[in-house]
Each structure stands twice: as C-alpha cells, then as structure tokens.
Amino acid sequence: MTIRRDIRYPFAIDAASGQAAQTDYASHVDQMIRQILLTDPGERVCLPTFGAGLRRLLFAPMNSSLGATTKLLVTQALNLWLANQITVKDVTVRTANSTTGGPVSGPPLPDGAIAIQVTYVLIETQSVTQTEVQVI
C-alpha cells in the first residue's frame, strides 16, 4: 500500500527538489483545518465566504456564550469546507479563565486569547485525530 502524499498547505517550494512541497494526508488535513479557522470571511477576494471568522471573537466578552459561539462557528466552517475529508466529533474552547465543551489541558493562555481543540475523524483512514489552534 502506498502512502498518500498531498501538496503542503500553505503552498511552498521544496528547496531540495525545486517542486511543490508535499506532506502526508493527515498533516495536509491538519493544515487545511488551521487555514479555515484562522481565515476571516472576506479575506480571500475570489472566495469571500471562506473561513470561520474567529478573530472577530477576540474582542467579545469572555463568558459562556463565547464558547458556544466559537463552537458553532468552528463546526459550521469545517462542515462546509471539509465535509468530504473529516467528520467533526467535538470542539472544545478554552480561554484564559474558562473551558467550554470538556476538559482541556495546556499552558496558560494570555488574556483575550482563545484555544480551540477540534477532535475529528479522517474519513479516508477512519482515524480519530485532534488539532489545537490558538487565536491570539
């Protein structure tokens, strides 16, 4: 069985070969998740609805509704843009003073930062994977 290789996100040139840099499938999907979560709608001229828009939440009040709103934005964006690659199982949101959606450990966050942990199933391999993204 051959190991699937995909073009790296974000795109880069491999210095050794001079061709498009490649990565394994699980890393490729992880990179796509990060790109979706850290892109604001309207940021891409040719794809204005792309992204989750999480940066606009950085100035929202840090209360329980922030966690619910973040979970909703993350789940909707990933289900819209990666429905053929992943199935989202859980989204946990952590701020400097609270956690929403389940226990998450990690280093302390700076004031105003949001850490999002996404648990998902890679459809192609049926493996459960986690990715954490910090929005600062």
PDB file of C-alpha atoms in Angstrom:
ATOM      1  CA  MET A   1       0.000   0.000   0.000  1.00  0.00           C
ATOM      2  CA  THR A   2       1.357   3.412  -0.941  1.00  0.00           C
ATOM      3  CA  ILE A   3       1.286   6.326   1.447  1.00  0.00           C
ATOM      4  CA  ARG A   4      -0.792   9.213   0.149  1.00  0.00           C
ATOM      5  CA  ARG A   5       1.111  12.464  -0.344  1.00  0.00           C
ATOM      6  CA  ASP A   6      -0.555  15.839  -0.828  1.00  0.00           C
ATOM      7  CA  ILE A   7       0.637  19.338  -1.596  1.00  0.00           C
ATOM      8  CA  ARG A   8       1.524  21.192   1.576  1.00  0.00           C
ATOM      9  CA  TYR A   9      -0.802  23.917   2.889  1.00  0.00           C
ATOM     10  CA  PRO A  10       0.142  26.730   2.693  1.00  0.00           C
ATOM     11  CA  PHE A  11       1.851  26.199  -0.628  1.00  0.00           C
ATOM     12  CA  ALA A  12       5.656  26.179  -0.581  1.00  0.00           C
ATOM     13  CA  ILE A  13       8.518  25.093  -2.810  1.00  0.00           C
ATOM     14  CA  ASP A  14      10.744  22.260  -1.599  1.00  0.00           C
ATOM     15  CA  ALA A  15      14.290  23.662  -1.572  1.00  0.00           C
ATOM     16  CA  ALA A  16      15.895  20.297  -2.365  1.00  0.00           C
ATOM     17  CA  SER A  17      13.781  19.347  -5.387  1.00  0.00           C
ATOM     18  CA  GLY A  18      12.527  22.732  -6.578  1.00  0.00           C
ATOM     19  CA  GLN A  19       8.991  21.304  -6.780  1.00  0.00           C
ATOM     20  CA  ALA A  20       5.861  21.801  -4.718  1.00  0.00           C
ATOM     21  CA  ALA A  21       6.439  20.707  -1.113  1.00  0.00           C
ATOM     22  CA  GLN A  22       4.434  17.632  -0.126  1.00  0.00           C
ATOM     23  CA  THR A  23       3.190  16.199   3.148  1.00  0.00           C
ATOM     24  CA  ASP A  24       1.271  13.146   4.345  1.00  0.00           C
ATOM     25  CA  TYR A  25      -2.540  13.188   4.210  1.00  0.00           C
ATOM     26  CA  ALA A  26      -3.131  13.651   7.960  1.00  0.00           C
ATOM     27  CA  SER A  27      -0.805  16.675   8.053  1.00  0.00           C
ATOM     28  CA  HIS A  28      -2.441  18.064   4.907  1.00  0.00           C
ATOM     29  CA  VAL A  29      -5.893  17.933   6.534  1.00  0.00           C
ATOM     30  CA  ASP A  30      -4.493  19.463   9.758  1.00  0.00           C
ATOM     31  CA  GLN A  31      -3.056  22.336   7.701  1.00  0.00           C
ATOM     32  CA  MET A  32      -6.400  22.859   5.934  1.00  0.00           C
ATOM     33  CA  ILE A  33      -8.224  22.985   9.290  1.00  0.00           C
ATOM     34  CA  ARG A  34      -5.800  25.625  10.566  1.00  0.00           C
ATOM     35  CA  GLN A  35      -6.212  27.646   7.386  1.00  0.00           C
ATOM     36  CA  ILE A  36     -10.017  27.589   7.620  1.00  0.00           C
ATOM     37  CA  LEU A  37     -10.069  28.506  11.317  1.00  0.00           C
ATOM     38  CA  LEU A  38      -7.544  31.339  11.005  1.00  0.00           C
ATOM     39  CA  THR A  39      -9.072  32.940   7.884  1.00  0.00           C
ATOM     40  CA  ASP A  40     -11.781  35.585   8.163  1.00  0.00           C
ATOM     41  CA  PRO A  41     -14.644  35.655   5.646  1.00  0.00           C
ATOM     42  CA  GLY A  42     -13.889  38.348   3.067  1.00  0.00           C
ATOM     43  CA  GLU A  43     -10.130  37.886   3.432  1.00  0.00           C
ATOM     44  CA  ARG A  44      -9.919  35.926   0.161  1.00  0.00           C
ATOM     45  CA  VAL A  45     -11.020  38.007  -2.805  1.00  0.00           C
ATOM     46  CA  CYS A  46     -12.020  35.084  -5.044  1.00  0.00           C
ATOM     47  CA  LEU A  47     -13.637  33.067  -2.232  1.00  0.00           C
ATOM     48  CA  PRO A  48     -15.262  35.662   0.060  1.00  0.00           C
ATOM     49  CA  THR A  49     -17.208  33.180   2.220  1.00  0.00           C
ATOM     50  CA  PHE A  50     -14.135  31.050   3.056  1.00  0.00           C
ATOM     51  CA  GLY A  51     -13.064  30.923   6.707  1.00  0.00           C
ATOM     52  CA  ALA A  52     -14.504  30.722  10.194  1.00  0.00           C
ATOM     53  CA  GLY A  53     -14.054  34.335  11.290  1.00  0.00           C
ATOM     54  CA  LEU A  54     -12.712  33.527  14.754  1.00  0.00           C
ATOM     55  CA  ARG A  55     -10.570  36.657  15.084  1.00  0.00           C
ATOM     56  CA  ARG A  56     -13.675  38.814  15.449  1.00  0.00           C
ATOM     57  CA  LEU A  57     -14.387  36.947  18.714  1.00  0.00           C
ATOM     58  CA  LEU A  58     -11.168  38.161  20.346  1.00  0.00           C
ATOM     59  CA  PHE A  59     -12.892  41.352  21.466  1.00  0.00           C
ATOM     60  CA  ALA A  60     -16.120  39.659  22.592  1.00  0.00           C
ATOM     61  CA  PRO A  61     -16.869  39.323  26.310  1.00  0.00           C
ATOM     62  CA  MET A  62     -15.200  36.217  27.783  1.00  0.00           C
ATOM     63  CA  ASN A  63     -18.320  34.422  29.037  1.00  0.00           C
ATOM     64  CA  SER A  64     -20.187  31.162  28.395  1.00  0.00           C
ATOM     65  CA  SER A  65     -21.793  32.449  25.212  1.00  0.00           C
ATOM     66  CA  LEU A  66     -18.329  32.965  23.708  1.00  0.00           C
ATOM     67  CA  GLY A  67     -17.645  29.236  23.979  1.00  0.00           C
ATOM     68  CA  ALA A  68     -20.966  28.330  22.374  1.00  0.00           C
ATOM     69  CA  THR A  69     -20.494  30.860  19.565  1.00  0.00           C
ATOM     70  CA  THR A  70     -16.955  29.644  18.902  1.00  0.00           C
ATOM     71  CA  LYS A  71     -18.062  26.001  18.787  1.00  0.00           C
ATOM     72  CA  LEU A  72     -20.834  26.897  16.343  1.00  0.00           C
ATOM     73  CA  LEU A  73     -18.537  28.885  14.016  1.00  0.00           C
ATOM     74  CA  VAL A  74     -15.873  26.149  14.030  1.00  0.00           C
ATOM     75  CA  THR A  75     -18.328  23.323  13.413  1.00  0.00           C
ATOM     76  CA  GLN A  76     -20.149  25.166  10.616  1.00  0.00           C
ATOM     77  CA  ALA A  77     -16.948  26.188   8.822  1.00  0.00           C
ATOM     78  CA  LEU A  78     -15.372  22.722   8.990  1.00  0.00           C
ATOM     79  CA  ASN A  79     -18.595  21.001   7.920  1.00  0.00           C
ATOM     80  CA  LEU A  80     -18.928  23.407   4.989  1.00  0.00           C
ATOM     81  CA  TRP A  81     -15.356  23.293   3.677  1.00  0.00           C
ATOM     82  CA  LEU A  82     -14.084  19.850   4.734  1.00  0.00           C
ATOM     83  CA  ALA A  83     -17.208  17.659   4.720  1.00  0.00           C
ATOM     84  CA  ASN A  84     -15.581  15.183   2.304  1.00  0.00           C
ATOM     85  CA  GLN A  85     -12.371  14.869   4.358  1.00  0.00           C
ATOM     86  CA  ILE A  86     -13.416  14.886   8.028  1.00  0.00           C
ATOM     87  CA  THR A  87     -16.276  14.311  10.446  1.00  0.00           C
ATOM     88  CA  VAL A  88     -16.136  16.710  13.401  1.00  0.00           C
ATOM     89  CA  LYS A  89     -16.652  14.823  16.678  1.00  0.00           C
ATOM     90  CA  ASP A  90     -16.029  17.511  19.301  1.00  0.00           C
ATOM     91  CA  VAL A  91     -14.949  21.128  19.639  1.00  0.00           C
ATOM     92  CA  THR A  92     -13.567  22.357  22.967  1.00  0.00           C
ATOM     93  CA  VAL A  93     -12.932  26.038  23.623  1.00  0.00           C
ATOM     94  CA  ARG A  94     -10.525  27.314  26.264  1.00  0.00           C
ATOM     95  CA  THR A  95      -9.903  30.915  27.291  1.00  0.00           C
ATOM     96  CA  ALA A  96      -7.574  32.391  29.895  1.00  0.00           C
ATOM     97  CA  ASN A  97     -10.123  31.744  32.641  1.00  0.00           C
ATOM     98  CA  SER A  98     -12.516  29.007  31.463  1.00  0.00           C
ATOM     99  CA  THR A  99     -13.108  25.884  29.378  1.00  0.00           C
ATOM    100  CA  THR A 100     -16.252  25.086  27.395  1.00  0.00           C
ATOM    101  CA  GLY A 101     -17.049  21.662  25.998  1.00  0.00           C
ATOM    102  CA  GLY A 102     -14.849  19.360  28.046  1.00  0.00           C
ATOM    103  CA  PRO A 103     -11.543  19.094  29.869  1.00  0.00           C
ATOM    104  CA  VAL A 104      -8.568  20.526  28.018  1.00  0.00           C
ATOM    105  CA  SER A 105      -5.131  20.859  29.489  1.00  0.00           C
ATOM    106  CA  GLY A 106      -2.453  23.122  28.211  1.00  0.00           C
ATOM    107  CA  PRO A 107      -0.261  26.060  29.041  1.00  0.00           C
ATOM    108  CA  PRO A 108      -1.926  29.199  30.378  1.00  0.00           C
ATOM    109  CA  LEU A 109      -3.295  31.481  27.689  1.00  0.00           C
ATOM    110  CA  PRO A 110      -2.663  35.208  27.504  1.00  0.00           C
ATOM    111  CA  ASP A 111      -5.629  37.452  28.316  1.00  0.00           C
ATOM    112  CA  GLY A 112      -8.047  37.608  25.406  1.00  0.00           C
ATOM    113  CA  ALA A 113      -6.686  34.519  23.625  1.00  0.00           C
ATOM    114  CA  ILE A 114      -8.861  31.579  22.611  1.00  0.00           C
ATOM    115  CA  ALA A 115      -7.622  27.984  22.224  1.00  0.00           C
ATOM    116  CA  ILE A 116      -9.802  25.669  20.150  1.00  0.00           C
ATOM    117  CA  GLN A 117      -9.315  21.912  20.183  1.00  0.00           C
ATOM    118  CA  VAL A 118     -11.043  20.020  17.364  1.00  0.00           C
ATOM    119  CA  THR A 119     -11.475  16.245  17.555  1.00  0.00           C
ATOM    120  CA  TYR A 120     -12.314  14.746  14.183  1.00  0.00           C
ATOM    121  CA  VAL A 121     -12.312  11.533  12.158  1.00  0.00           C
ATOM    122  CA  LEU A 122     -10.350  11.406   8.906  1.00  0.00           C
ATOM    123  CA  ILE A 123     -12.885   9.848   6.539  1.00  0.00           C
ATOM    124  CA  GLU A 124     -10.257   8.221   4.308  1.00  0.00           C
ATOM    125  CA  THR A 125      -8.447   6.387   7.124  1.00  0.00           C
ATOM    126  CA  GLN A 126     -11.165   6.360   9.835  1.00  0.00           C
ATOM    127  CA  SER A 127      -8.573   7.540  12.373  1.00  0.00           C
ATOM    128  CA  VAL A 128      -9.509   9.923  15.197  1.00  0.00           C
ATOM    129  CA  THR A 129      -7.264  12.980  15.358  1.00  0.00           C
ATOM    130  CA  GLN A 130      -7.058  16.203  17.381  1.00  0.00           C
ATOM    131  CA  THR A 131      -5.855  19.628  16.371  1.00  0.00           C
ATOM    132  CA  GLU A 132      -5.475  22.664  18.617  1.00  0.00           C
ATOM    133  CA  VAL A 133      -5.467  26.186  17.229  1.00  0.00           C
ATOM    134  CA  GLN A 134      -4.844  29.336  19.258  1.00  0.00           C
ATOM    135  CA  VAL A 135      -6.364  32.620  18.161  1.00  0.00           C
ATOM    136  CA  ILE A 136      -4.420  35.496  19.678  1.00  0.00           C
TER     137      ILE A 136
END
